[in-house]
Coordinates of C-alpha atoms in Angstrom, one line a residue:
M1 CA 11.3 -137.9 -60.7
I2 CA 8.6 -140.3 -60.0
A3 CA 7.1 -137.8 -57.4
R4 CA 6.9 -135.3 -59.9
L5 CA 5.1 -137.7 -62.5
R6 CA 2.8 -138.7 -59.4
L7 CA 2.0 -135.1 -59.2
L8 CA 1.1 -134.4 -62.7
F9 CA -0.8 -137.6 -63.2
D10 CA -3.0 -138.8 -60.6
N11 CA -5.0 -142.2 -60.5
F12 CA -7.9 -140.6 -62.0
T13 CA -6.1 -139.3 -65.0
L14 CA -4.5 -142.6 -65.5
L15 CA -8.1 -144.0 -65.5
L16 CA -9.3 -141.4 -67.7
I17 CA -6.6 -142.3 -70.3
G18 CA -7.6 -145.9 -69.9
I19 CA -11.4 -145.4 -70.5
V20 CA -10.4 -143.2 -73.8
L21 CA -8.5 -146.1 -74.9
A22 CA -11.2 -148.6 -74.1
A23 CA -13.7 -146.4 -76.0
T24 CA -11.3 -146.2 -79.0
F25 CA -10.4 -150.0 -79.3
M26 CA -13.8 -151.5 -77.7
P27 CA -16.6 -149.0 -78.1
V28 CA -19.9 -150.1 -76.8
Q29 CA -22.6 -150.6 -79.8
G30 CA -25.9 -151.7 -80.5
E31 CA -28.2 -153.0 -77.7
G32 CA -25.2 -152.7 -75.3
A33 CA -25.1 -149.0 -76.0
N34 CA -28.9 -148.4 -75.2
I35 CA -28.1 -150.3 -71.9
F36 CA -25.1 -148.1 -71.1
E37 CA -27.1 -145.0 -71.8
W38 CA -29.7 -146.1 -69.0
I39 CA -26.9 -146.8 -66.7
T40 CA -25.4 -143.4 -67.4
A41 CA -28.5 -141.6 -66.7
L42 CA -28.7 -143.4 -63.1
A43 CA -25.1 -142.7 -62.7
I44 CA -25.4 -138.8 -63.2
A45 CA -28.6 -138.7 -61.0
L46 CA -26.5 -140.4 -58.1
L47 CA -23.5 -138.0 -59.0
F48 CA -25.7 -135.1 -58.5
F49 CA -27.6 -136.1 -55.7
M50 CA -24.1 -136.5 -53.9
H51 CA -23.3 -133.0 -54.9
G52 CA -26.3 -131.8 -53.3
A53 CA -25.9 -133.8 -50.1
K54 CA -22.4 -132.7 -49.7
L55 CA -23.3 -129.1 -50.0
S56 CA -23.0 -127.4 -46.4
R57 CA -25.2 -124.3 -46.1
Q58 CA -22.7 -123.4 -42.9
A59 CA -19.7 -123.5 -45.3
I60 CA -21.5 -121.4 -47.8
L61 CA -22.8 -118.9 -45.4
A62 CA -19.1 -118.6 -44.0
G63 CA -17.7 -117.0 -47.3
A64 CA -20.8 -115.5 -48.7
M65 CA -20.2 -111.9 -47.5
H66 CA -17.1 -111.5 -49.5
W67 CA -19.2 -110.1 -52.5
R68 CA -16.2 -108.6 -54.4
L69 CA -14.4 -111.8 -54.7
H70 CA -17.3 -113.7 -55.7
L71 CA -18.4 -111.1 -58.4
L72 CA -14.9 -111.4 -59.6
V73 CA -14.9 -115.4 -60.1
F74 CA -18.4 -115.3 -61.5
A75 CA -17.3 -112.6 -64.1
F76 CA -14.4 -114.5 -65.2
T77 CA -16.4 -118.0 -65.2
F78 CA -19.5 -116.8 -67.0
L79 CA -18.4 -113.7 -68.6
L80 CA -14.7 -113.6 -69.7
F81 CA -14.4 -117.3 -70.6
P82 CA -17.5 -117.1 -73.0
L83 CA -16.0 -113.9 -74.5
L84 CA -12.8 -115.3 -75.2
G85 CA -14.4 -118.3 -76.8
W86 CA -16.8 -116.0 -78.9
A87 CA -13.8 -113.6 -80.1
L88 CA -11.4 -116.4 -80.9
R89 CA -13.5 -118.1 -83.5
P90 CA -11.2 -116.6 -86.5
L91 CA -8.5 -118.2 -85.0
L92 CA -10.0 -121.5 -83.2
E93 CA -12.5 -122.5 -85.9
P94 CA -9.9 -122.9 -89.1
L95 CA -7.5 -124.7 -86.7
L96 CA -9.9 -127.1 -85.2
G97 CA -12.9 -127.4 -87.2
Q98 CA -16.4 -126.7 -86.4
P99 CA -17.2 -129.5 -84.0
L100 CA -14.2 -129.1 -81.9
Y101 CA -14.8 -125.6 -81.9
I102 CA -18.2 -125.7 -80.5
G103 CA -16.5 -128.0 -77.7
M104 CA -14.2 -125.1 -77.1
L105 CA -17.2 -123.0 -76.6
F106 CA -18.8 -125.6 -74.4
L107 CA -15.7 -125.8 -72.5
C108 CA -15.7 -121.8 -71.9
I109 CA -19.4 -121.4 -70.6
L110 CA -19.0 -124.4 -68.0
P111 CA -19.1 -123.7 -64.4
G112 CA -15.9 -124.0 -62.3
T113 CA -14.8 -127.1 -60.4
V114 CA -15.9 -127.6 -56.5
Q115 CA -13.6 -130.2 -55.2
S116 CA -10.2 -129.4 -56.8
A117 CA -10.5 -125.7 -56.3
I118 CA -11.2 -125.9 -52.9
A119 CA -8.4 -128.6 -52.5
F120 CA -5.7 -126.2 -54.3
T121 CA -6.9 -123.1 -52.3
S122 CA -6.4 -125.3 -49.1
I123 CA -2.9 -126.6 -50.2
A124 CA -2.2 -122.8 -51.1
R125 CA -3.1 -121.4 -47.8
G126 CA -5.7 -119.5 -49.4
N127 CA -9.2 -118.2 -48.2
V128 CA -10.9 -121.6 -48.0
P129 CA -14.4 -120.6 -46.9
A130 CA -14.8 -118.1 -49.5
A131 CA -13.5 -121.0 -52.3
I132 CA -16.2 -123.2 -50.9
C133 CA -18.9 -120.4 -51.3
S134 CA -17.7 -119.3 -54.8
A135 CA -17.0 -122.9 -56.1
S136 CA -20.3 -124.3 -54.8
A137 CA -22.2 -121.2 -56.1
S138 CA -20.5 -121.6 -59.6
S139 CA -21.5 -125.1 -60.0
L140 CA -25.2 -124.4 -58.8
I141 CA -25.5 -121.5 -61.1
G142 CA -23.7 -123.0 -64.1
I143 CA -26.6 -125.9 -64.2
A144 CA -29.0 -123.2 -65.0
I145 CA -27.0 -120.9 -67.1
T146 CA -25.0 -122.8 -69.1
P147 CA -27.5 -123.9 -71.9
L148 CA -28.6 -120.0 -72.1
L149 CA -25.0 -119.0 -72.8
L150 CA -24.4 -122.1 -75.4
K151 CA -27.6 -120.9 -77.1
V152 CA -26.5 -117.3 -77.2
V153 CA -22.9 -118.2 -78.4
L154 CA -24.2 -120.7 -80.9
D155 CA -26.7 -118.4 -82.4
A156 CA -24.1 -115.5 -82.4
H157 CA -21.8 -117.3 -84.7
D158 CA -24.5 -119.0 -86.6
T159 CA -22.9 -122.4 -86.5
G160 CA -25.7 -124.1 -87.9
S161 CA -25.7 -126.2 -84.6
S162 CA -28.7 -125.7 -82.6
F163 CA -30.6 -127.1 -79.8
A164 CA -34.2 -126.8 -78.4
M165 CA -33.6 -124.6 -75.5
L166 CA -36.7 -125.3 -73.4
D167 CA -36.2 -129.0 -74.0
S168 CA -32.6 -128.7 -72.7
V169 CA -33.5 -126.8 -69.7
M170 CA -36.0 -129.4 -68.7
K171 CA -33.7 -132.1 -69.3
I172 CA -31.0 -130.8 -67.1
G173 CA -33.7 -129.6 -64.5
L174 CA -34.7 -133.5 -64.2
Q175 CA -31.5 -135.2 -64.6
L176 CA -29.2 -132.7 -62.8
L177 CA -31.0 -130.1 -60.6
L178 CA -33.6 -132.3 -59.2
P179 CA -31.5 -135.1 -57.8
F180 CA -29.0 -132.0 -56.3
A181 CA -32.1 -130.5 -54.9
I182 CA -33.2 -133.7 -53.5
G183 CA -29.6 -134.5 -52.0
H184 CA -29.5 -131.1 -50.5
L185 CA -32.8 -131.2 -48.8
L186 CA -31.9 -134.8 -47.3
R187 CA -28.5 -133.3 -46.0
P188 CA -29.8 -133.0 -42.5
W189 CA -30.4 -136.6 -42.1
I190 CA -27.4 -137.9 -44.4
G191 CA -25.2 -135.2 -44.4
S192 CA -23.1 -136.7 -41.5
W193 CA -22.9 -140.1 -43.2
I194 CA -21.8 -138.3 -46.3
D195 CA -19.1 -136.2 -44.8
H196 CA -17.7 -139.4 -42.8
N197 CA -17.6 -141.4 -46.2
R198 CA -15.9 -138.6 -48.8
S199 CA -12.9 -140.9 -49.7
W200 CA -15.4 -143.6 -50.5
L201 CA -17.9 -141.6 -52.2
S202 CA -15.1 -140.0 -54.2
V203 CA -15.0 -143.4 -56.0
V204 CA -18.7 -143.2 -57.0
D205 CA -18.1 -139.6 -58.1
Q206 CA -15.2 -140.4 -60.4
G207 CA -16.6 -143.7 -61.6
S208 CA -19.7 -141.7 -62.7
I209 CA -17.7 -139.4 -64.8
L210 CA -15.5 -142.3 -66.1
L211 CA -18.8 -144.2 -67.3
V212 CA -20.2 -141.3 -69.1
V213 CA -17.1 -140.7 -71.1
Y214 CA -16.9 -143.9 -71.9
T215 CA -20.4 -144.2 -73.3
A216 CA -20.2 -140.8 -74.8
L217 CA -16.9 -141.4 -76.5
S218 CA -18.2 -144.8 -77.8
A219 CA -20.8 -143.2 -79.8
S220 CA -18.5 -140.8 -81.3
V221 CA -15.8 -143.1 -82.0
V222 CA -18.4 -145.4 -84.0
A223 CA -19.4 -142.4 -85.7
G224 CA -15.8 -141.9 -87.1
L225 CA -14.6 -139.4 -84.2
W226 CA -11.0 -140.4 -84.9
Q227 CA -11.2 -140.1 -88.7
A228 CA -12.3 -136.4 -88.1
V229 CA -9.7 -135.7 -85.5
D230 CA -6.2 -136.6 -86.3
P231 CA -3.1 -136.6 -84.0
R232 CA -2.1 -133.0 -85.2
T233 CA -5.3 -131.7 -84.4
L234 CA -5.3 -133.1 -81.0
V235 CA -1.7 -131.2 -80.5
I236 CA -3.1 -128.0 -81.6
L237 CA -6.0 -128.6 -79.1
A238 CA -3.8 -129.0 -76.4
L239 CA -1.6 -126.0 -77.2
L240 CA -4.7 -123.9 -77.6
C241 CA -6.3 -125.1 -74.2
S242 CA -2.8 -124.4 -72.6
M243 CA -2.9 -120.7 -74.0
L244 CA -6.4 -120.2 -72.9
L245 CA -5.5 -121.3 -69.2
A246 CA -2.5 -119.1 -69.1
V247 CA -4.4 -116.2 -70.1
V248 CA -6.9 -116.7 -67.5
L249 CA -4.4 -117.2 -64.8
M250 CA -2.3 -114.2 -65.6
L251 CA -5.6 -112.0 -66.0
T252 CA -7.1 -113.5 -62.5
T253 CA -3.8 -113.0 -60.6
W254 CA -3.3 -109.3 -62.2
L255 CA -6.9 -108.3 -61.6
A256 CA -6.8 -109.6 -57.8
R257 CA -3.7 -107.6 -57.3
C258 CA -5.0 -104.2 -58.8
L259 CA -8.1 -104.8 -56.7
N260 CA -5.9 -105.0 -53.8
F261 CA -7.4 -108.3 -52.5
S262 CA -5.0 -110.2 -49.7
K263 CA -2.8 -113.0 -51.0
E264 CA -5.3 -115.3 -49.6
D265 CA -8.2 -113.8 -51.2
E266 CA -5.9 -113.6 -54.5
I267 CA -5.2 -117.5 -54.3
T268 CA -9.0 -118.0 -54.0
V269 CA -9.7 -115.9 -57.2
V270 CA -7.0 -117.6 -59.3
F271 CA -7.9 -121.2 -58.4
C272 CA -11.9 -120.7 -58.5
A273 CA -12.0 -118.5 -61.5
S274 CA -9.5 -120.3 -63.8
K275 CA -10.9 -123.8 -63.7
K276 CA -13.8 -125.6 -65.5
S277 CA -15.9 -128.4 -64.0
M278 CA -15.6 -131.9 -65.8
A279 CA -17.9 -133.6 -63.2
T280 CA -20.7 -130.8 -64.4
G281 CA -19.6 -130.6 -67.9
V282 CA -19.5 -134.1 -68.8
P283 CA -23.3 -135.0 -67.7
M284 CA -24.1 -131.7 -69.2
A285 CA -22.7 -132.7 -72.6
Q286 CA -24.7 -136.0 -72.5
V287 CA -27.9 -133.9 -72.1
L288 CA -27.1 -130.9 -74.5
F289 CA -25.3 -132.9 -77.4
A290 CA -26.9 -135.7 -79.4
G291 CA -24.8 -138.8 -80.8
S292 CA -21.7 -138.2 -82.3
A293 CA -21.4 -134.7 -81.7
I294 CA -20.9 -135.7 -78.0
G295 CA -17.1 -136.8 -78.7
P296 CA -16.0 -133.4 -80.1
A297 CA -17.9 -131.4 -77.2
L298 CA -16.0 -133.4 -74.5
L299 CA -12.4 -133.7 -76.0
P300 CA -11.3 -130.0 -75.4
L301 CA -12.8 -130.3 -71.7
M302 CA -11.1 -133.5 -70.9
I303 CA -7.7 -132.1 -72.3
F304 CA -8.2 -128.5 -70.5
H305 CA -9.2 -130.5 -67.4
Q306 CA -5.9 -132.4 -67.2
I307 CA -3.6 -129.3 -68.2
Q308 CA -5.4 -127.2 -65.3
L309 CA -4.9 -130.1 -62.8
M310 CA -1.2 -130.1 -63.6
V311 CA -0.3 -126.6 -63.6
C312 CA -2.7 -125.6 -60.5
A313 CA -0.7 -128.6 -58.4
V314 CA 2.4 -126.7 -59.3
L315 CA 1.1 -123.2 -58.6
A316 CA -0.5 -124.4 -55.4
K317 CA 2.9 -125.9 -54.2
R318 CA 4.6 -122.5 -54.9
Y319 CA 1.8 -120.4 -53.3
A320 CA 2.3 -122.7 -50.1
C321 CA 5.8 -122.1 -49.9
R322 CA 5.5 -118.3 -49.1
E323 CA 6.3 -117.0 -45.7
S324 CA 3.3 -117.1 -43.2
T325 CA 1.6 -114.1 -42.2
P326 CA -0.8 -113.4 -39.3
H327 CA -3.7 -113.4 -41.9
D328 CA -2.6 -116.8 -43.1
V329 CA -3.4 -118.2 -39.6
K330 CA -6.7 -116.3 -39.3
V331 CA -7.9 -117.7 -42.7
L332 CA -6.8 -121.3 -41.7
Q333 CA -8.5 -121.1 -38.5

């Protein structure tokens, strides 16, 4: 029983819950909030610098030729997910209210995860090189395309929420893409050190996310987040996130089999196309949304992120229990 709970609730999840409670009962305010915003900006830059430094060109090239797989992953990440969010407005907005519905749209247009998608693909004995290529490319493409997609879906719904497109792209370029590019350019000199210290650097990675969540939620709590979002709405939000993930998992599995992908490639599609990145989404929300709007924008992502980790952990174990095939051995080598 304890082992099952540890599988579903890892240390980062427990820390994230603690941060939400801290922001709820001890939100940072006033001058302290301004200081935290500066620290958060530096943490975001460091986070994306590390992502750039960890990105191996050799690993990307190893899986880059599998264009059918990557096309399917990108179609789910940047087309199907946004279309689902857009088409489900008549259901989502009345149940959640406009601020949380915009958060669901934001969730739907985000790129996929990198670390967890690759980790689950590896546990499930899938095509790891292709997963590295798809997940990394999704993260990089998402930095550029997410503001555009958000602008399109908000304008299509005439939600009344808008932002300066050029200004948002410039901010993302300076705060996210520039540190990412610098880190990747410096990889020939620091790549070896990064690769040998991944476990230690993951603490910095997760710490940056927790800091951004605390700062963003504090601002929303001070503005009355929990007065606007009651427990009933949170339960409905969790159920809707679960339904969204279930639909995408079923569609990715079905389409991968219809297209005659191998079991290893099916695993890669399922884990890379169904996940949304908190590491990218949290800093982007800090750039794209202002003040009290950040909290409702982040809540769907935080809930979906935890659900996807729990479901994919169980799914990866089930895939891993299948009988080995000669192709399994080839892929793992």
